[in-house]
Short mmCIF file of C-alpha atoms in Angstrom, two decimals:
data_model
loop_
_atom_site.label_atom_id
_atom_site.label_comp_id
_atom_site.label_asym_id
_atom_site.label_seq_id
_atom_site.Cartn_x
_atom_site.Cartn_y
_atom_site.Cartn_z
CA UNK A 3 -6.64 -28.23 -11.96
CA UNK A 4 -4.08 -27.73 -9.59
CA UNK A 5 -4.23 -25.92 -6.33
CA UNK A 6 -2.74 -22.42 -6.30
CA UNK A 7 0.24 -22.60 -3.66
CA UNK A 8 0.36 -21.21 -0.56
CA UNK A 9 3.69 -18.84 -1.06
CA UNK A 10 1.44 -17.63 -3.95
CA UNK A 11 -1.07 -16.52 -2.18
CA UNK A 12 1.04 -15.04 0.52
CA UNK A 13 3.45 -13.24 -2.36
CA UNK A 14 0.36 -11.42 -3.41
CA UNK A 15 -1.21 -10.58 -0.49
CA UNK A 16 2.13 -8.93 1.28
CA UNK A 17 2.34 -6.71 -2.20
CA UNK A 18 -1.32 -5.68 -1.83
CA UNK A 19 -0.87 -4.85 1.88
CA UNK A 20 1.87 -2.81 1.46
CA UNK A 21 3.54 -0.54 4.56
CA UNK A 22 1.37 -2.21 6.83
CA UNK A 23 2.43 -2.28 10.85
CA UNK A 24 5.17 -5.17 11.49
CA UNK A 25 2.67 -7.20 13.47
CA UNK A 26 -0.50 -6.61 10.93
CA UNK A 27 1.82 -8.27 8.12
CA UNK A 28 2.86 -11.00 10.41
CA UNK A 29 -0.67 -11.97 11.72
CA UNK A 30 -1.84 -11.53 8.63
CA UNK A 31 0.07 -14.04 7.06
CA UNK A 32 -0.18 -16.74 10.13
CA UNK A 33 -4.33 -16.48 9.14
CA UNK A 34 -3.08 -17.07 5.34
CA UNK A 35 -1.45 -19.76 6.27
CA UNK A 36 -3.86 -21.20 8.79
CA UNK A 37 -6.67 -21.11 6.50
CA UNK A 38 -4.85 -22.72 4.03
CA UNK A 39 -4.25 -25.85 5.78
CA UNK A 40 -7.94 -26.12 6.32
CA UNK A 41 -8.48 -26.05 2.70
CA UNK A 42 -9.82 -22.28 2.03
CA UNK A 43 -7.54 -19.85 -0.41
CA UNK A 44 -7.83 -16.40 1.53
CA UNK A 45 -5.85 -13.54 -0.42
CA UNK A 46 -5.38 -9.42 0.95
CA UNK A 47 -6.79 -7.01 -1.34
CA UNK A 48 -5.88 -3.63 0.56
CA UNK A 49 -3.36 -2.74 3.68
CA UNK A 50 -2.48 0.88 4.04
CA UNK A 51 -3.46 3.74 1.79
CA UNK A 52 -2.35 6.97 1.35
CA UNK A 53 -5.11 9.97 2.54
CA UNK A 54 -5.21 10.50 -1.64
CA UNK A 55 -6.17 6.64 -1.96
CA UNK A 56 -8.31 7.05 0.54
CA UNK A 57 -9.85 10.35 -1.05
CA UNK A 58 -10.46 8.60 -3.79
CA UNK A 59 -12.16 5.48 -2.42
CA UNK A 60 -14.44 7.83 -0.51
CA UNK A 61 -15.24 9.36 -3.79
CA UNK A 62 -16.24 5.88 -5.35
CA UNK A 63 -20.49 6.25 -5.43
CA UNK A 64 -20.34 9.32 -4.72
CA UNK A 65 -18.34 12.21 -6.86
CA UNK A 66 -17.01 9.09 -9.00
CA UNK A 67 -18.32 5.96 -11.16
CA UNK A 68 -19.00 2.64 -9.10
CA UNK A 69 -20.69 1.58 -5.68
CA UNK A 70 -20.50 3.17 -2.38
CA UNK A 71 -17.96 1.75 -0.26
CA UNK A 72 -16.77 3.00 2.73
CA UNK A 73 -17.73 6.07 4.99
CA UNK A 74 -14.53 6.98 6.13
CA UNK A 75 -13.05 10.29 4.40
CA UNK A 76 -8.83 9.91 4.27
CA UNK A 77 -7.61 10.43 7.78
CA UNK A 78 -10.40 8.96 9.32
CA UNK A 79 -9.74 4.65 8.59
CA UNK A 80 -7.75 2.60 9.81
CA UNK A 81 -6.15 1.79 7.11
CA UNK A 82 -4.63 4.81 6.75
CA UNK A 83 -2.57 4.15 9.61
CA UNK A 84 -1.55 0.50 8.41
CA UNK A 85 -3.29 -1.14 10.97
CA UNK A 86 -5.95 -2.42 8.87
CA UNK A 87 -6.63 -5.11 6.27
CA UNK A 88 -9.31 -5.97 3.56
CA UNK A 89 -9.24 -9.98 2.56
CA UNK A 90 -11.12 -12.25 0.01
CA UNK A 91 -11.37 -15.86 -1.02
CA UNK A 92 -10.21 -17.13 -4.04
CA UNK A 93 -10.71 -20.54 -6.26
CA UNK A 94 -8.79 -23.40 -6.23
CA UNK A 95 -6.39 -22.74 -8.51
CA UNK A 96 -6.48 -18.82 -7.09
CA UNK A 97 -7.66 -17.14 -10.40
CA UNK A 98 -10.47 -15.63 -9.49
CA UNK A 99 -11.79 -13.69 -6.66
CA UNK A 100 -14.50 -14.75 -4.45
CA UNK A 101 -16.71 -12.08 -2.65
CA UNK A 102 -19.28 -14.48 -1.15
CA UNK A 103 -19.88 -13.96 2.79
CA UNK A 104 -20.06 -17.98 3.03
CA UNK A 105 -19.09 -20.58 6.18
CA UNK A 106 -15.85 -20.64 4.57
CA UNK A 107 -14.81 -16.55 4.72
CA UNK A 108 -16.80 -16.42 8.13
CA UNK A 109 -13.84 -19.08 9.64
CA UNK A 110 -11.18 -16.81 8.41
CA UNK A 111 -13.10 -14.12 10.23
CA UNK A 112 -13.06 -16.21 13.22
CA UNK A 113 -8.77 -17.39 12.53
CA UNK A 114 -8.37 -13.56 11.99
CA UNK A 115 -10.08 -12.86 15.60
CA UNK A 116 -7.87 -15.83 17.20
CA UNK A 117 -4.77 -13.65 15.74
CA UNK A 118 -5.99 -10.77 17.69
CA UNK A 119 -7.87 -8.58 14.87
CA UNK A 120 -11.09 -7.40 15.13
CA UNK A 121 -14.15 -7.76 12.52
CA UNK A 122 -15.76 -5.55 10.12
CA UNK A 123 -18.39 -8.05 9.78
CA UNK A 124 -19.58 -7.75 14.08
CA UNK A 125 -19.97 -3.94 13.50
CA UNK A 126 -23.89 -3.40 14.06
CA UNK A 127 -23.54 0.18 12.20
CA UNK A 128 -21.87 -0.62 8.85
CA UNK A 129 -21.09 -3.98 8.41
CA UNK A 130 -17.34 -4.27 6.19
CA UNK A 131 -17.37 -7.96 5.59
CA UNK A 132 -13.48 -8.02 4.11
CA UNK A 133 -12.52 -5.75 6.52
CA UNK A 134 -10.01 -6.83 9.44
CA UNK A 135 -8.13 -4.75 11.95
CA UNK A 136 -5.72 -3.96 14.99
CA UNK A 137 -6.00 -0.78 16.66
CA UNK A 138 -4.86 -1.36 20.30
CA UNK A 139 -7.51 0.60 21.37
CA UNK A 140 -6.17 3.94 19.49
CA UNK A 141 -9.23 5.56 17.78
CA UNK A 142 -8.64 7.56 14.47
CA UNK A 143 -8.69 10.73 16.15
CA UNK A 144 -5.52 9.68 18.30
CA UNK A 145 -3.50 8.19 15.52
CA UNK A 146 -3.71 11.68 13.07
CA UNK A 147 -2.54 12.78 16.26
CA UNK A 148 0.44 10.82 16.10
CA UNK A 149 -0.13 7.90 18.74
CA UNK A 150 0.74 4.57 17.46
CA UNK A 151 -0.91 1.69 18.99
CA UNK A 152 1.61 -0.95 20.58
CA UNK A 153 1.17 -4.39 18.89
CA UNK A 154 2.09 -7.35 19.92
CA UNK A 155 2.42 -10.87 18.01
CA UNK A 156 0.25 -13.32 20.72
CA UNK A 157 1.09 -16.56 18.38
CA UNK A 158 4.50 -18.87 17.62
CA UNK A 159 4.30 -18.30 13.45
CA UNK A 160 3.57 -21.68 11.33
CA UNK A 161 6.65 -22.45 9.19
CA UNK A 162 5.10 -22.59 5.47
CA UNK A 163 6.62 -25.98 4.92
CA UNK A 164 4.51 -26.94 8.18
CA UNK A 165 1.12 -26.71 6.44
CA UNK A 166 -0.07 -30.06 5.42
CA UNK A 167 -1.41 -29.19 1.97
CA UNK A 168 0.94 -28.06 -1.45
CA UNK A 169 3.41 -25.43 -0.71
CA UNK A 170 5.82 -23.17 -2.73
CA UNK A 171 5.58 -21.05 -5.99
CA UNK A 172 7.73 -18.02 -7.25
CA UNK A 173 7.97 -14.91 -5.43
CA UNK A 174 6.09 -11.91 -7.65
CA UNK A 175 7.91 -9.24 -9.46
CA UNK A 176 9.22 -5.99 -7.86
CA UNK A 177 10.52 -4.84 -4.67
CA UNK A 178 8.32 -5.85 -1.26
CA UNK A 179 6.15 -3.57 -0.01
CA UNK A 180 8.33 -1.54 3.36
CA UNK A 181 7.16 -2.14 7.25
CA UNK A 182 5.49 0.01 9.03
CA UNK A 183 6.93 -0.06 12.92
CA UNK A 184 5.51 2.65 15.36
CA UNK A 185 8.23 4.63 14.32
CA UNK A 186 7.11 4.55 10.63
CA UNK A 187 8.64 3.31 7.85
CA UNK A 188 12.60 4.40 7.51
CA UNK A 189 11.56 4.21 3.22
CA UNK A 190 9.05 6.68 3.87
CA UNK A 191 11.31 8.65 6.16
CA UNK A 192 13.95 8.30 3.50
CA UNK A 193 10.79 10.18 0.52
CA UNK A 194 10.51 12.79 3.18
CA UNK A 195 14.11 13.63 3.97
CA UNK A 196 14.50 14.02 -0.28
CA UNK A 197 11.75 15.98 -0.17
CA UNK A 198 13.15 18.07 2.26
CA UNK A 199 16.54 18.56 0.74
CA UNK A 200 18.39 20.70 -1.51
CA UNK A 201 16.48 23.49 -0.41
CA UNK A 202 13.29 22.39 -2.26
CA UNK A 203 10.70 23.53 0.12
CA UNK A 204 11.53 27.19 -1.14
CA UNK A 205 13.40 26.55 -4.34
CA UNK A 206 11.81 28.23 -7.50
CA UNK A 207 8.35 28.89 -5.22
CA UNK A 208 7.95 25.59 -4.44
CA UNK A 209 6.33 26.29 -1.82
CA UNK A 210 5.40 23.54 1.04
CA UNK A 211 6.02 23.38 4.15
CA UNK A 212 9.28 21.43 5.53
CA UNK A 213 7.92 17.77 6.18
CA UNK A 214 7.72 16.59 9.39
CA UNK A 215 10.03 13.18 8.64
CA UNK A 216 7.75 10.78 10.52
CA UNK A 217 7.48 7.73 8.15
CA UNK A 218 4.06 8.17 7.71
CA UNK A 219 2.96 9.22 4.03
CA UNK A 220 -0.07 11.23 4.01
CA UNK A 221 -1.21 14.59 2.08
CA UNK A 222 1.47 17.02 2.46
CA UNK A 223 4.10 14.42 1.29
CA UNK A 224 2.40 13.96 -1.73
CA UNK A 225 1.85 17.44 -2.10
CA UNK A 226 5.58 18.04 -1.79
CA UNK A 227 6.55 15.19 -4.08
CA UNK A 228 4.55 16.87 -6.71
CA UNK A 229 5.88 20.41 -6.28
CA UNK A 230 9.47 18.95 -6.26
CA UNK A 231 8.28 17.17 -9.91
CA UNK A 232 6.52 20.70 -11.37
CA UNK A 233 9.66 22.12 -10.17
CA UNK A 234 11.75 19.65 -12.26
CA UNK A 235 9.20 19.81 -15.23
CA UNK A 236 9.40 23.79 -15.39
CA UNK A 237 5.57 24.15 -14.98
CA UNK A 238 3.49 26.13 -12.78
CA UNK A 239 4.15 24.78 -9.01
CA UNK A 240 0.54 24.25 -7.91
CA UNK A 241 0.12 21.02 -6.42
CA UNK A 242 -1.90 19.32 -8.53
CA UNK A 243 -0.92 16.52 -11.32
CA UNK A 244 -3.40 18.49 -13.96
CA UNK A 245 -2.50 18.14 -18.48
CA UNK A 246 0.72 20.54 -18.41
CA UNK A 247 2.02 18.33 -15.46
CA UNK A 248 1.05 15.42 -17.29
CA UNK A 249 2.87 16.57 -20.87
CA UNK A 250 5.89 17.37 -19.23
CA UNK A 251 6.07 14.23 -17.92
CA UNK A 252 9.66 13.10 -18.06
CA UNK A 253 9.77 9.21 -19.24
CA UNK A 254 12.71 7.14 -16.89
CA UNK A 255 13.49 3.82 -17.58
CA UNK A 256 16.09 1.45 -16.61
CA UNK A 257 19.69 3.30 -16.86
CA UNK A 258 18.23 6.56 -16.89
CA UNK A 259 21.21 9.51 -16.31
CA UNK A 260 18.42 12.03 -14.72
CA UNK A 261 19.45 11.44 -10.95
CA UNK A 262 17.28 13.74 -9.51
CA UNK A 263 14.29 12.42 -11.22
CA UNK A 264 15.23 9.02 -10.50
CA UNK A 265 15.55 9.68 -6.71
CA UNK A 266 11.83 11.61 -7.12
CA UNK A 267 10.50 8.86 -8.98
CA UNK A 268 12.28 6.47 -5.71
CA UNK A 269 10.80 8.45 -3.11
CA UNK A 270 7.15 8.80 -4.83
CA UNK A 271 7.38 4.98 -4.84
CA UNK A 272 8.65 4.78 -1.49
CA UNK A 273 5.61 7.20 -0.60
CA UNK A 274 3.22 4.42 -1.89
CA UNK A 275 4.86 1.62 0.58
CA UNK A 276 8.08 0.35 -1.43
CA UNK A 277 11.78 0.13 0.00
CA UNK A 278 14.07 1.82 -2.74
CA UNK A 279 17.23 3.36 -1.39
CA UNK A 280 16.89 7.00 -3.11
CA UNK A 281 20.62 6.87 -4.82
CA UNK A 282 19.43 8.35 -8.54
CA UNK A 283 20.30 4.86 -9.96
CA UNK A 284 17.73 3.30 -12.08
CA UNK A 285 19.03 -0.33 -11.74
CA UNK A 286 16.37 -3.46 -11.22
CA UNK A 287 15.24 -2.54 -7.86
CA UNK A 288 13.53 0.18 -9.03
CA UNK A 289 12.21 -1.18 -12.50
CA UNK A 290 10.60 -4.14 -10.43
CA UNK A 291 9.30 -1.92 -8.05
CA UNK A 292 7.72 0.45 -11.18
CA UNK A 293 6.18 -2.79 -12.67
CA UNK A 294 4.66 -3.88 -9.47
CA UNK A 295 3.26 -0.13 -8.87
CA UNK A 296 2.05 -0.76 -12.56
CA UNK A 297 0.28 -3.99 -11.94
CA UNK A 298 -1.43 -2.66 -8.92
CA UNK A 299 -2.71 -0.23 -10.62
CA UNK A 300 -3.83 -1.94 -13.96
CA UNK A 301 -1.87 0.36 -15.79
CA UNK A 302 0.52 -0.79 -18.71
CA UNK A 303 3.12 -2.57 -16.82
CA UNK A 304 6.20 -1.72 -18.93
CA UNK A 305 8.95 -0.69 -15.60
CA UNK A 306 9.25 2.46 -17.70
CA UNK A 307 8.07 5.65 -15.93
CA UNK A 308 5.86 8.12 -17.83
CA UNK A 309 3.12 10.09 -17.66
CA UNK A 310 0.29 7.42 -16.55
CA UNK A 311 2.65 6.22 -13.49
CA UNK A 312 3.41 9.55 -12.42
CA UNK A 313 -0.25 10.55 -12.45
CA UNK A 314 -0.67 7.44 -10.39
CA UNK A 315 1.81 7.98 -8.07
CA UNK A 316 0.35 11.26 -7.23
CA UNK A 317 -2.93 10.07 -6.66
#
């Protein structure tokens, strides 16, 4: 059995992080590589979320099936901010997931801390084993005020082909995830300034408030996204992705005419951390980015957009 690669495991991890902060993705993938060439597979399994992923998280244990597993309501981790990271470990041949606090994920805690991220695992409170982060001493409170915390890279990155152990693979499917900066992400900004086109704050009762176009995604962009799409669907404008939303659902795929659904669709993705230009044009970009959306989501990955990948999207 062979060993999974390293550009594998690096490919994955930079999807799952999505529209993390510059220097998060960076450091992140220096401890990737790091650990690698001391013989331990370490893979990300979250970056930044969305308040509504966060919502939703929250809920897990509590208004929703499964296990308790954070206490931080949306707004109020790290992660929503991109500044934040969840890892795991993963076999030899990287095809399954390994959750086991062991010697081995306690060193990439320790290459993580090297890299300038803090542990989960050190908290005395609420110990988050996976969890890694980089706040430059910003609290939550300060970034939903709009502070961003000024990182900086304090390492020379390892060149992939430096790492004495196997190296290479195939880069995944779809568009990469889009960089955060301090400034936000100019995808994000791009969603926002759709959003706030063509009148659509207002048209046909839309009703939302003009976005503030700060390349952060967070509750009212989603809201807005899915006003502009009830708007498009002729359905009650209400905010919420409920069964009429859902059957009016209008089903894009690659070459789709529909511009103005295709640039929704492109700035709904962008909302979730790709880097589509919003032109209307439903060329390969796009259906890569769909089926990577779709894969994240264990939803059928077909890179046609319909009903379950717009309810996803405006989770």
């Amino acid at each position: 059995m062979s060993r999974v690669r390293l550009q594998t495991l690096i490919d994955r991890s930079v999807r799952n992080m999505g529209a993390v902060h510059n220097v998060i993705r960076e450091s992140t993938i220096e401890m990737i590589k790091r650990a690698y060439g001391e013989e331990i597979n370490v893979q990300i399994s979250s970056g930044f979320r969305s308040y509504a992923d966060q919502t939703r998280i929250y809920n897990q244990g509590r208004t929703s099936p499964g296990n308790i597993v954070t206490n931080a309501k949306a707004g109020y981790s790290n992660h929503n901010f991109g500044v934040a990271i969840d890892y795991f470990l993963t076999s030899h041949d990287g095809s399954e997931a390994i959750w086991t606090v062991n010697a081995q994920w306690r060193r990439v805690a320790a290459i993580g801390k090297q890299l300038g991220f803090s542990w989960g695992g050190d908290w005395t409170s609420f110990k988050d084993f996976p969890h890694l982060q980089m706040t430059g001493g910003l609290s939550t409170a300060q970034m939903r005020a709009g502070q961003r915390p000024n990182l900086k890279m304090n390492f020379t990155p390892t060149k992939v082909e430096d790492v004495n152990t196997e190296i290479g693979g195939n880069r995944v499917m779809g568009d990469e995830p889009s960089i955060l900066t301090p400034n936000g992400s100019v995808h994000i900004r791009a969603a926002q300034t759709f959003a706030n086109s063509r009148d659509y704050p207002t048209r046909a009762k839309a009703n939302f408030k003009t976005l503030v176009v700060d390349g952060f995604a967070g509750p009212l962009t989603n809201n807005a996204l899915i006003r502009i799409y009830q708007y498009f669907a002729n359905v009650t404008i209400d905010g919420k992705y409920g069964p009429r939303s859902k059957r009016a659902a209008n089903t894009l795929r690659r070459g789709t005419a529909s511009q103005w659904w295709v640039r929704l669709l492109q700035s709904s993705l962008n909302a979730k951390g790709y880097k589509l230009s919003i032109d209307g044009s439903f060329g390969t970009a796009t259906e890569n980015a769909v089926i990577s959306f779709q894969r994240s989501r264990n939803i059928n990955v077909d890179g046609v957009a319909g009903p379950n990948t717009w309810g996803q999207l405006f989770r």
